[in-house]
Coordinates of C-alpha atoms in Angstrom, one line a residue:
L1 CA -178.0 -67.5 -161.0
G2 CA -177.1 -70.8 -160.4
L3 CA -175.9 -72.2 -157.3
C4 CA -172.8 -71.2 -154.7
G5 CA -173.1 -68.5 -156.1
V6 CA -171.6 -69.2 -160.0
S7 CA -173.6 -68.2 -162.9
V8 CA -174.7 -70.2 -165.6
G9 CA -175.0 -69.2 -169.5
T10 CA -175.8 -70.5 -172.7
S11 CA -173.0 -70.9 -176.1
V12 CA -174.3 -70.5 -179.6
K13 CA -171.3 -71.7 -182.4
M14 CA -171.1 -68.8 -184.7
S15 CA -168.9 -68.1 -188.1
E16 CA -167.9 -65.0 -187.3
P17 CA -166.6 -63.7 -183.7
L18 CA -169.1 -62.3 -181.6
Q19 CA -171.7 -61.5 -184.6
V20 CA -174.6 -61.7 -182.6
A21 CA -178.1 -61.3 -184.7
Q22 CA -178.7 -58.3 -182.0
V23 CA -176.8 -56.1 -180.5
E24 CA -177.5 -55.4 -176.6
G25 CA -176.3 -52.7 -174.9
D26 CA -173.0 -50.6 -175.1
V27 CA -169.5 -51.8 -175.6
V28 CA -167.2 -51.7 -172.1
F29 CA -164.6 -54.1 -172.2
N30 CA -163.0 -55.6 -175.4
K31 CA -159.9 -57.9 -175.3
G32 CA -157.9 -61.0 -175.7
A33 CA -158.0 -63.2 -172.5
K34 CA -157.3 -66.4 -171.2
I35 CA -160.0 -68.8 -169.3
G36 CA -159.0 -71.0 -167.7
D37 CA -156.9 -72.7 -171.0
T38 CA -158.1 -71.1 -173.3
Y39 CA -157.4 -67.9 -174.7
C40 CA -161.0 -65.8 -175.7
T41 CA -161.7 -62.5 -177.3
V42 CA -164.3 -61.4 -174.7
I43 CA -166.4 -58.3 -175.1
V44 CA -168.9 -57.1 -172.0
R45 CA -171.6 -54.6 -173.1
N46 CA -173.5 -52.7 -170.7
K47 CA -177.6 -52.9 -171.1
S48 CA -178.5 -49.7 -169.9
N49 CA -177.5 -49.8 -166.5
E50 CA -179.2 -53.0 -165.4
K51 CA -177.1 -56.1 -166.6
L52 CA -173.8 -57.1 -167.9
I53 CA -173.3 -59.7 -171.0
V54 CA -170.5 -61.3 -171.3
E55 CA -169.4 -62.4 -174.1
A56 CA -166.2 -64.9 -175.1
Y57 CA -165.7 -65.7 -178.6
D58 CA -162.8 -69.1 -179.0
P59 CA -161.1 -69.0 -182.1
V60 CA -160.1 -72.0 -182.1
E61 CA -163.9 -74.0 -182.0
T62 CA -165.1 -70.4 -183.3
E63 CA -168.1 -70.6 -181.1
T64 CA -169.3 -67.9 -179.0
F65 CA -170.3 -68.5 -175.1
R66 CA -172.7 -65.8 -173.8
V67 CA -173.8 -65.3 -170.0
D68 CA -175.5 -62.4 -168.7
L69 CA -175.4 -60.3 -165.4
T70 CA -177.1 -58.3 -163.3
F71 CA -175.6 -55.6 -161.4
N72 CA -177.5 -56.8 -158.3
D73 CA -175.9 -60.2 -158.6
L74 CA -171.8 -58.1 -159.3
A75 CA -173.0 -56.0 -156.1
A76 CA -171.8 -58.6 -153.4
I77 CA -168.8 -59.5 -154.9
M78 CA -166.9 -56.5 -156.6
P79 CA -164.4 -54.6 -155.0
E80 CA -165.6 -51.4 -154.9
E81 CA -162.1 -49.9 -155.5
I82 CA -161.6 -52.3 -158.7
T83 CA -163.2 -50.6 -161.9
S84 CA -161.5 -52.3 -164.1
Y85 CA -163.8 -55.2 -166.3
D86 CA -160.0 -57.4 -165.9
W87 CA -160.5 -58.1 -162.8
L88 CA -164.9 -59.6 -164.1
V89 CA -162.7 -61.6 -166.8
T90 CA -161.2 -63.5 -163.7
R91 CA -164.0 -64.6 -162.7
L92 CA -164.9 -66.0 -165.8
E93 CA -165.4 -70.5 -166.4
F94 CA -165.9 -72.9 -168.4
H95 CA -167.7 -76.0 -168.0
E96 CA -169.2 -79.3 -169.3
V97 CA -173.0 -79.8 -169.0
E98 CA -174.4 -82.6 -171.2
G99 CA -171.4 -82.6 -173.0
E100 CA -171.4 -79.0 -173.8
A101 CA -169.4 -76.5 -172.6
V102 CA -170.6 -73.1 -171.3
L103 CA -169.1 -70.2 -169.9
R104 CA -170.2 -69.2 -166.3
A105 CA -169.1 -66.4 -163.6
N106 CA -167.6 -67.5 -160.1
L107 CA -169.7 -65.3 -158.1
A108 CA -168.9 -66.4 -155.2
P109 CA -166.9 -64.0 -152.6
Q110 CA -163.3 -64.3 -152.4
E111 CA -160.6 -62.7 -151.2
L112 CA -158.9 -59.9 -153.2
D113 CA -156.2 -60.6 -155.2
K114 CA -153.0 -58.9 -155.3
E115 CA -153.9 -56.5 -157.6
A116 CA -156.5 -55.4 -155.6
K117 CA -155.1 -55.6 -152.4
R118 CA -152.1 -53.3 -154.1
Q119 CA -155.3 -51.3 -155.5
L120 CA -157.0 -50.8 -152.0
R121 CA -153.7 -49.4 -150.4
I122 CA -153.0 -47.0 -153.0
K123 CA -156.2 -45.8 -152.2
E124 CA -155.9 -46.0 -148.9
K125 CA -153.2 -44.2 -149.0
D126 CA -154.2 -41.0 -151.6
E127 CA -157.0 -41.2 -148.7
A128 CA -155.2 -40.6 -146.1
V129 CA -153.0 -38.4 -147.7
K130 CA -156.1 -36.5 -148.5
R131 CA -157.3 -36.2 -144.8
K132 CA -153.9 -35.6 -143.9
Q133 CA -153.8 -31.7 -146.8
I134 CA -157.4 -31.1 -145.7
E135 CA -155.9 -30.8 -141.8
H136 CA -153.2 -29.4 -143.4
D137 CA -155.8 -26.6 -144.8
K138 CA -158.1 -26.5 -142.2
K139 CA -154.9 -25.9 -139.7
V140 CA -153.3 -22.7 -141.4
K141 CA -156.7 -21.4 -142.2
A142 CA -157.0 -21.6 -138.6
E143 CA -153.7 -20.1 -137.7
K144 CA -154.1 -17.4 -140.4
D145 CA -157.6 -16.5 -139.7
A146 CA -155.9 -15.9 -136.1
Y147 CA -153.4 -13.8 -137.5
E148 CA -155.8 -11.8 -138.9
Q149 CA -157.9 -11.3 -135.7
N150 CA -155.0 -10.5 -133.5
L151 CA -154.0 -8.2 -136.7
K152 CA -157.4 -6.9 -137.2
K153 CA -158.0 -5.5 -133.1
R154 CA -154.2 -4.3 -133.6
I155 CA -154.7 -1.3 -135.3
E156 CA -158.3 -1.5 -134.7
A157 CA -155.8 0.0 -130.7
E158 CA -153.5 1.9 -132.5
I159 CA -156.2 3.2 -133.9
S160 CA -158.1 4.0 -131.1
A161 CA -154.5 4.8 -129.0
K162 CA -154.2 7.4 -132.4
K163 CA -157.4 9.2 -131.9
A164 CA -156.7 9.0 -128.2
A165 CA -153.7 10.9 -128.4
A166 CA -155.6 13.1 -130.6
A167 CA -158.0 14.3 -128.3
A168 CA -155.6 14.5 -125.6
A169 CA -153.5 16.5 -127.2
E170 CA -156.1 18.8 -128.3
A171 CA -157.7 19.0 -125.0
S172 CA -154.4 20.3 -123.7
R173 CA -153.9 23.0 -126.5
Q174 CA -157.5 23.4 -126.1
E175 CA -156.3 24.6 -122.5
E176 CA -153.5 26.2 -123.1
K177 CA -155.6 28.4 -125.4
K178 CA -157.4 29.1 -122.5
R179 CA -155.1 29.6 -119.7
L180 CA -153.1 32.6 -122.2
Q181 CA -156.2 34.2 -122.8
A182 CA -157.2 34.6 -119.3
L183 CA -153.1 35.7 -118.7
A184 CA -153.5 38.4 -121.3
E185 CA -156.6 39.4 -120.4
R186 CA -155.0 39.2 -116.6
R187 CA -152.3 42.1 -118.5
E188 CA -154.5 43.9 -119.8
A189 CA -156.9 44.6 -117.2
K190 CA -153.2 45.7 -114.8
I191 CA -152.6 47.8 -117.7
R192 CA -156.4 49.8 -117.8
A193 CA -156.1 50.0 -114.3
R194 CA -152.7 51.6 -114.4
E195 CA -153.4 53.9 -117.3
S196 CA -156.4 54.2 -114.9
A197 CA -154.6 55.8 -112.0
R198 CA -152.4 57.2 -114.4
R199 CA -155.0 60.4 -115.2
E200 CA -156.3 60.0 -111.8
R201 CA -153.3 61.6 -110.6
E202 CA -153.3 63.6 -113.5
L203 CA -156.5 65.2 -113.1
A204 CA -155.7 65.8 -109.2
K205 CA -152.4 67.8 -110.1
I206 CA -154.6 69.5 -112.8
H207 CA -157.0 70.3 -110.1
E208 CA -154.8 71.6 -107.7
I209 CA -153.1 74.0 -109.8
R210 CA -156.7 75.6 -110.5
A211 CA -157.2 76.0 -106.8
K212 CA -153.8 78.3 -106.3

């Protein structure tokens, strides 16, 4: 990493585009792009999540330029909202060093461009919608829980009231049964008493007749 946040690369002149002797890393970007006034084929390789290898092929000069960037270099300036390597390509620059063109990546902090701002607004809007949905879901769940709790209490109260009413009805039935039973016993006792009195009168008459 050079001074003022500028990463300096090396250039290798080749007859075929981007055909290096030893390919390093996995290709994560492969697209035509304009670097300054030069149209190039740009390939970005991810080497073991340690660094990015950026190669730019100039088809006019048949020359390939390369710059290596560590993820630590990128972490300070790469907006988290941007996952496209198109943004990284916009930081590529050609500089002349001792009469030779070299590829550099300008890693100096910059304000977000229009696309970055647009993506940031989209992300903030999405997050706001998600937060609103989460709050809505919490409110709906709280209302549902409260309704279910009230319904449960109401059902339990109704069941308790029915049990109490049934118990009261049973108690009343038992009291009525006892009252009727006592009434029947009193009636039976009166009948027995009258029958006993009648027999006593008959016996008294029999004794009176015999006495004469």
